[in-house]
Amino acid sequence: MPCPHARPEIRELDHARFTPVTEVADALDAHTVLPFSIPHDFTDGFQCAYWRRPECYLDPAIRQASSTFAQLPPSVVEPAIARLRADLESGTWHRRHADLLAQQTMDYGYRLLIAGG
């Protein structure tokens, strides 16, 4: 599931490439589906891991390690990163997303499926 604060291009890409969790749970005959909230300081570098640390996305190495960024053309990524940089420098990002800064975890739709006996 894409992060709700993600660019529309990212949301569209992720919706197209990820199977709905209900279908995966059915295919695995999962008996339990649990939310997997993402801590603000999560050390795994997947896309939503930086929800409270957007400055991380300015690092090309972090973007290169993201399958989402790797699949988007530079014509989408470069202007978005320029806007993010400007918003961080001006304080706009922090004002716009002040509600995120008070959160310790976020539920971005990731789920842990438990199957078998």
Coordinates of N, CA and C in Angstrom, one line a residue:
M1 N 0.8 -1.2 0.0 CA 0.0 0.0 0.0 C 0.9 1.2 0.0
P2 N 0.6 2.2 -0.8 CA 1.4 3.4 -0.9 C 1.1 4.3 0.3
C3 N 2.1 5.0 0.7 CA 2.0 6.0 1.7 C 1.0 7.1 1.3
P4 N 0.0 7.4 2.1 CA -1.0 8.4 1.7 C -0.4 9.8 1.4
H5 N 0.7 10.1 1.9 CA 1.4 11.4 1.6 C 2.2 11.3 0.4
A6 N 2.3 10.2 -0.3 CA 3.1 10.0 -1.5 C 2.5 10.7 -2.7
R7 N 3.4 11.0 -3.6 CA 2.9 11.6 -4.9 C 1.9 10.7 -5.6
P8 N 1.0 11.3 -6.4 CA 0.1 10.5 -7.1 C 0.7 9.4 -8.0
E9 N 1.9 9.7 -8.6 CA 2.5 8.8 -9.4 C 2.9 7.5 -8.6
I10 N 3.4 7.7 -7.4 CA 3.8 6.6 -6.5 C 2.5 5.8 -6.1
R11 N 1.5 6.5 -5.8 CA 0.3 5.8 -5.4 C -0.2 4.9 -6.6
E12 N -0.2 5.5 -7.8 CA -0.7 4.8 -8.9 C 0.2 3.5 -9.2
L13 N 1.5 3.7 -9.2 CA 2.4 2.6 -9.4 C 2.2 1.5 -8.4
D14 N 2.1 1.8 -7.1 CA 1.9 0.8 -6.1 C 0.6 0.1 -6.1
H15 N -0.4 0.8 -6.5 CA -1.7 0.2 -6.6 C -1.7 -0.8 -7.8
A16 N -1.0 -0.5 -8.8 CA -0.9 -1.4 -10.0 C 0.0 -2.7 -9.7
R17 N 0.9 -2.6 -8.8 CA 1.9 -3.7 -8.7 C 1.6 -4.6 -7.4
F18 N 0.8 -4.1 -6.5 CA 0.6 -4.9 -5.3 C -0.8 -5.6 -5.3
T19 N -0.8 -6.8 -5.0 CA -2.0 -7.6 -4.9 C -2.7 -7.2 -3.6
P20 N -4.1 -7.0 -3.7 CA -4.8 -6.7 -2.4 C -4.6 -7.7 -1.3
V21 N -4.4 -7.3 -0.1 CA -4.1 -8.2 1.0 C -5.2 -9.3 1.2
T22 N -6.4 -9.0 0.9 CA -7.5 -10.0 1.0 C -7.2 -11.2 0.0
E23 N -6.7 -10.9 -1.2 CA -6.4 -11.9 -2.1 C -5.2 -12.7 -1.7
V24 N -4.2 -12.1 -1.1 CA -3.0 -12.8 -0.6 C -3.4 -13.6 0.5
A25 N -4.2 -13.1 1.4 CA -4.6 -13.9 2.6 C -5.4 -15.1 2.2
D26 N -6.3 -15.0 1.2 CA -7.0 -16.1 0.7 C -6.1 -17.2 0.1
A27 N -5.1 -16.7 -0.8 CA -4.2 -17.6 -1.4 C -3.4 -18.4 -0.4
L28 N -3.0 -17.7 0.7 CA -2.2 -18.4 1.7 C -3.0 -19.1 2.7
D29 N -4.3 -19.0 2.6 CA -5.2 -19.6 3.6 C -4.8 -19.0 5.0
A30 N -4.6 -17.7 5.1 CA -4.2 -17.1 6.3 C -5.3 -17.1 7.3
H31 N -5.1 -17.4 8.5 CA -6.1 -17.4 9.5 C -6.1 -16.1 10.4
T32 N -5.0 -15.3 10.2 CA -4.9 -14.1 11.0 C -4.2 -13.0 10.1
V33 N -4.7 -11.8 10.2 CA -4.1 -10.7 9.5 C -4.0 -9.6 10.5
L34 N -2.8 -9.2 10.8 CA -2.5 -8.2 11.8 C -1.9 -6.9 11.2
P35 N -2.3 -5.8 11.7 CA -1.6 -4.5 11.2 C -0.2 -4.5 11.6
F36 N 0.6 -3.9 10.7 CA 2.1 -3.7 11.0 C 2.3 -2.2 10.9
S37 N 2.2 -1.6 12.0 CA 2.5 -0.1 12.1 C 4.0 0.1 11.9
I38 N 4.3 1.2 11.3 CA 5.7 1.6 11.0 C 6.2 2.6 12.1
P39 N 7.2 2.3 12.9 CA 7.7 3.3 13.8 C 8.4 4.4 13.1
H40 N 8.4 5.6 13.7 CA 9.0 6.8 13.1 C 10.5 6.6 12.8
D41 N 11.1 5.7 13.6 CA 12.6 5.6 13.4 C 12.9 4.2 12.8
F42 N 12.0 3.6 12.1 CA 12.2 2.3 11.5 C 13.5 2.3 10.7
T43 N 14.3 1.2 10.9 CA 15.6 1.2 10.2 C 15.6 0.5 8.9
D44 N 14.6 -0.2 8.5 CA 14.4 -0.8 7.2 C 14.1 0.4 6.2
G45 N 14.7 0.3 5.1 CA 14.6 1.5 4.2 C 13.5 1.4 3.1
F46 N 12.5 0.7 3.4 CA 11.4 0.7 2.3 C 10.7 2.0 2.3
Q47 N 9.9 2.2 1.3 CA 9.4 3.6 0.9 C 8.8 4.3 2.1
C48 N 7.9 3.7 2.8 CA 7.1 4.4 3.9 C 7.9 4.5 5.2
A49 N 9.1 3.9 5.3 CA 9.9 3.9 6.5 C 10.3 5.3 6.9
Y50 N 10.3 6.2 5.9 CA 10.8 7.6 6.2 C 9.6 8.6 6.3
W51 N 8.5 8.1 6.7 CA 7.3 8.9 6.8 C 7.5 10.2 7.7
R52 N 8.3 10.1 8.7 CA 8.5 11.3 9.6 C 9.9 11.9 9.4
R53 N 10.7 11.3 8.4 CA 12.0 11.8 8.1 C 12.2 12.0 6.6
P54 N 11.4 12.9 6.1 CA 11.4 13.1 4.6 C 12.7 13.5 4.0
E55 N 13.6 14.1 4.9 CA 14.9 14.5 4.4 C 15.7 13.3 3.9
C56 N 15.4 12.1 4.3 CA 16.0 10.9 3.9 C 15.9 10.7 2.4
Y57 N 14.7 11.1 1.8 CA 14.4 11.0 0.4 C 15.3 11.8 -0.5
L58 N 16.0 12.8 0.1 CA 16.9 13.7 -0.6 C 18.2 12.9 -1.0
D59 N 18.5 11.8 -0.2 CA 19.7 11.0 -0.4 C 19.5 10.1 -1.6
P60 N 20.3 10.3 -2.7 CA 20.2 9.4 -3.9 C 20.4 7.9 -3.5
A61 N 21.2 7.6 -2.6 CA 21.4 6.2 -2.2 C 20.1 5.6 -1.6
I62 N 19.4 6.4 -0.9 CA 18.1 5.9 -0.3 C 17.1 5.7 -1.4
R63 N 17.1 6.6 -2.4 CA 16.1 6.5 -3.5 C 16.5 5.3 -4.4
Q64 N 17.8 5.1 -4.6 CA 18.2 4.0 -5.4 C 17.9 2.6 -4.8
A65 N 17.8 2.6 -3.5 CA 17.5 1.3 -2.8 C 15.9 1.1 -2.7
S66 N 15.2 2.0 -3.2 CA 13.7 1.9 -3.2 C 13.2 1.4 -4.6
S67 N 12.5 0.2 -4.5 CA 11.9 -0.3 -5.8 C 10.9 0.7 -6.4
T68 N 10.2 1.5 -5.6 CA 9.3 2.4 -6.1 C 10.0 3.5 -6.9
F69 N 11.0 4.1 -6.3 CA 11.8 5.2 -7.0 C 12.5 4.6 -8.2
A70 N 13.0 3.4 -8.1 CA 13.7 2.8 -9.2 C 12.8 2.6 -10.5
Q71 N 11.5 2.5 -10.2 CA 10.6 2.3 -11.4 C 10.0 3.6 -11.9
L72 N 10.2 4.7 -11.2 CA 9.6 5.9 -11.7 C 10.7 6.6 -12.6
P73 N 10.3 7.3 -13.6 CA 11.2 8.0 -14.5 C 11.8 9.2 -13.8
P74 N 13.0 9.6 -14.2 CA 13.6 10.8 -13.6 C 12.7 12.0 -13.8
S75 N 11.9 12.1 -14.9 CA 11.1 13.2 -15.1 C 10.0 13.4 -14.1
V76 N 9.7 12.3 -13.3 CA 8.8 12.4 -12.2 C 9.6 12.6 -10.9
V77 N 10.6 11.9 -10.7 CA 11.4 11.9 -9.4 C 12.1 13.2 -9.2
E78 N 12.8 13.7 -10.2 CA 13.7 14.9 -10.0 C 12.9 16.1 -9.6
P79 N 11.7 16.4 -10.3 CA 11.0 17.6 -9.9 C 10.3 17.4 -8.5
A80 N 9.9 16.2 -8.2 CA 9.4 15.9 -6.8 C 10.4 16.1 -5.7
I81 N 11.6 15.7 -6.0 CA 12.7 15.8 -5.0 C 13.0 17.3 -4.9
A82 N 13.0 18.0 -5.9 CA 13.3 19.5 -5.9 C 12.2 20.2 -5.0
R83 N 10.9 19.8 -5.2 CA 9.9 20.4 -4.4 C 10.0 20.0 -3.0
L84 N 10.4 18.8 -2.7 CA 10.5 18.3 -1.3 C 11.7 19.1 -0.7
R85 N 12.8 19.3 -1.4 CA 13.9 20.0 -0.8 C 13.5 21.4 -0.5
A86 N 12.8 22.1 -1.4 CA 12.3 23.5 -1.2 C 11.4 23.5 0.0
D87 N 10.5 22.6 0.1 CA 9.5 22.5 1.2 C 10.2 22.3 2.5
L88 N 11.2 21.5 2.6 CA 12.0 21.3 3.8 C 12.8 22.5 4.2
E89 N 13.4 23.1 3.2 CA 14.2 24.3 3.5 C 13.3 25.5 4.0
S90 N 12.1 25.6 3.4 CA 11.3 26.7 3.8 C 10.4 26.5 5.1
G91 N 10.4 25.2 5.5 CA 9.6 24.8 6.6 C 8.1 24.4 6.2
T92 N 7.8 24.5 4.9 CA 6.5 24.2 4.5 C 6.1 22.8 4.8
W93 N 7.0 21.8 4.6 CA 6.7 20.4 4.8 C 6.3 20.2 6.3
H94 N 7.1 20.8 7.2 CA 6.8 20.6 8.6 C 5.5 21.3 9.0
R95 N 5.2 22.4 8.4 CA 3.9 23.0 8.7 C 2.7 22.2 8.2
R96 N 2.9 21.7 7.0 CA 1.9 20.9 6.3 C 1.6 19.6 7.0
H97 N 2.7 19.0 7.5 CA 2.6 17.7 8.1 C 2.9 17.7 9.6
A98 N 2.5 18.7 10.3 CA 2.8 18.8 11.7 C 2.1 17.7 12.5
D99 N 1.0 17.2 12.0 CA 0.3 16.1 12.7 C 1.2 14.8 12.7
L100 N 2.0 14.6 11.7 CA 2.8 13.4 11.6 C 4.0 13.5 12.7
L101 N 4.5 14.7 12.9 CA 5.6 14.8 13.8 C 5.3 14.4 15.2
A102 N 4.0 14.4 15.6 CA 3.6 14.0 17.0 C 3.4 12.5 17.1
Q103 N 3.4 11.8 16.0 CA 3.1 10.4 16.0 C 4.3 9.5 16.2
Q104 N 4.2 8.5 16.9 CA 5.3 7.5 17.1 C 5.3 6.4 16.0
T105 N 4.1 6.0 15.6 CA 3.9 5.0 14.6 C 2.8 5.4 13.6
M106 N 2.8 4.8 12.4 CA 1.8 5.0 11.5 C 1.4 3.7 10.8
D107 N 0.1 3.6 10.6 CA -0.4 2.4 9.8 C -0.6 2.8 8.4
Y108 N 0.3 2.3 7.5 CA 0.2 2.6 6.1 C -0.3 1.4 5.3
G109 N -1.0 0.5 6.0 CA -1.6 -0.6 5.4 C -0.8 -1.9 5.3
Y110 N 0.4 -1.9 5.8 CA 1.2 -3.1 5.8 C 0.5 -4.1 6.8
R111 N 0.5 -5.4 6.4 CA -0.1 -6.4 7.2 C 0.8 -7.6 7.3
L112 N 0.7 -8.3 8.5 CA 1.4 -9.5 8.8 C 0.3 -10.6 8.6
L113 N 0.6 -11.6 7.8 CA -0.4 -12.7 7.6 C 0.2 -13.9 8.2
I114 N -0.7 -14.6 9.0 CA -0.3 -15.8 9.6 C -1.1 -17.0 9.0
A115 N -0.5 -17.9 8.5 CA -1.1 -19.1 7.9 C -0.6 -20.4 8.5
G116 N -1.3 -21.4 8.3 CA -0.9 -22.8 8.8 C -1.4 -23.0 10.2
G117 N -0.9 -24.1 10.7 CA -1.4 -24.6 12.0 C -0.6 -24.3 13.1

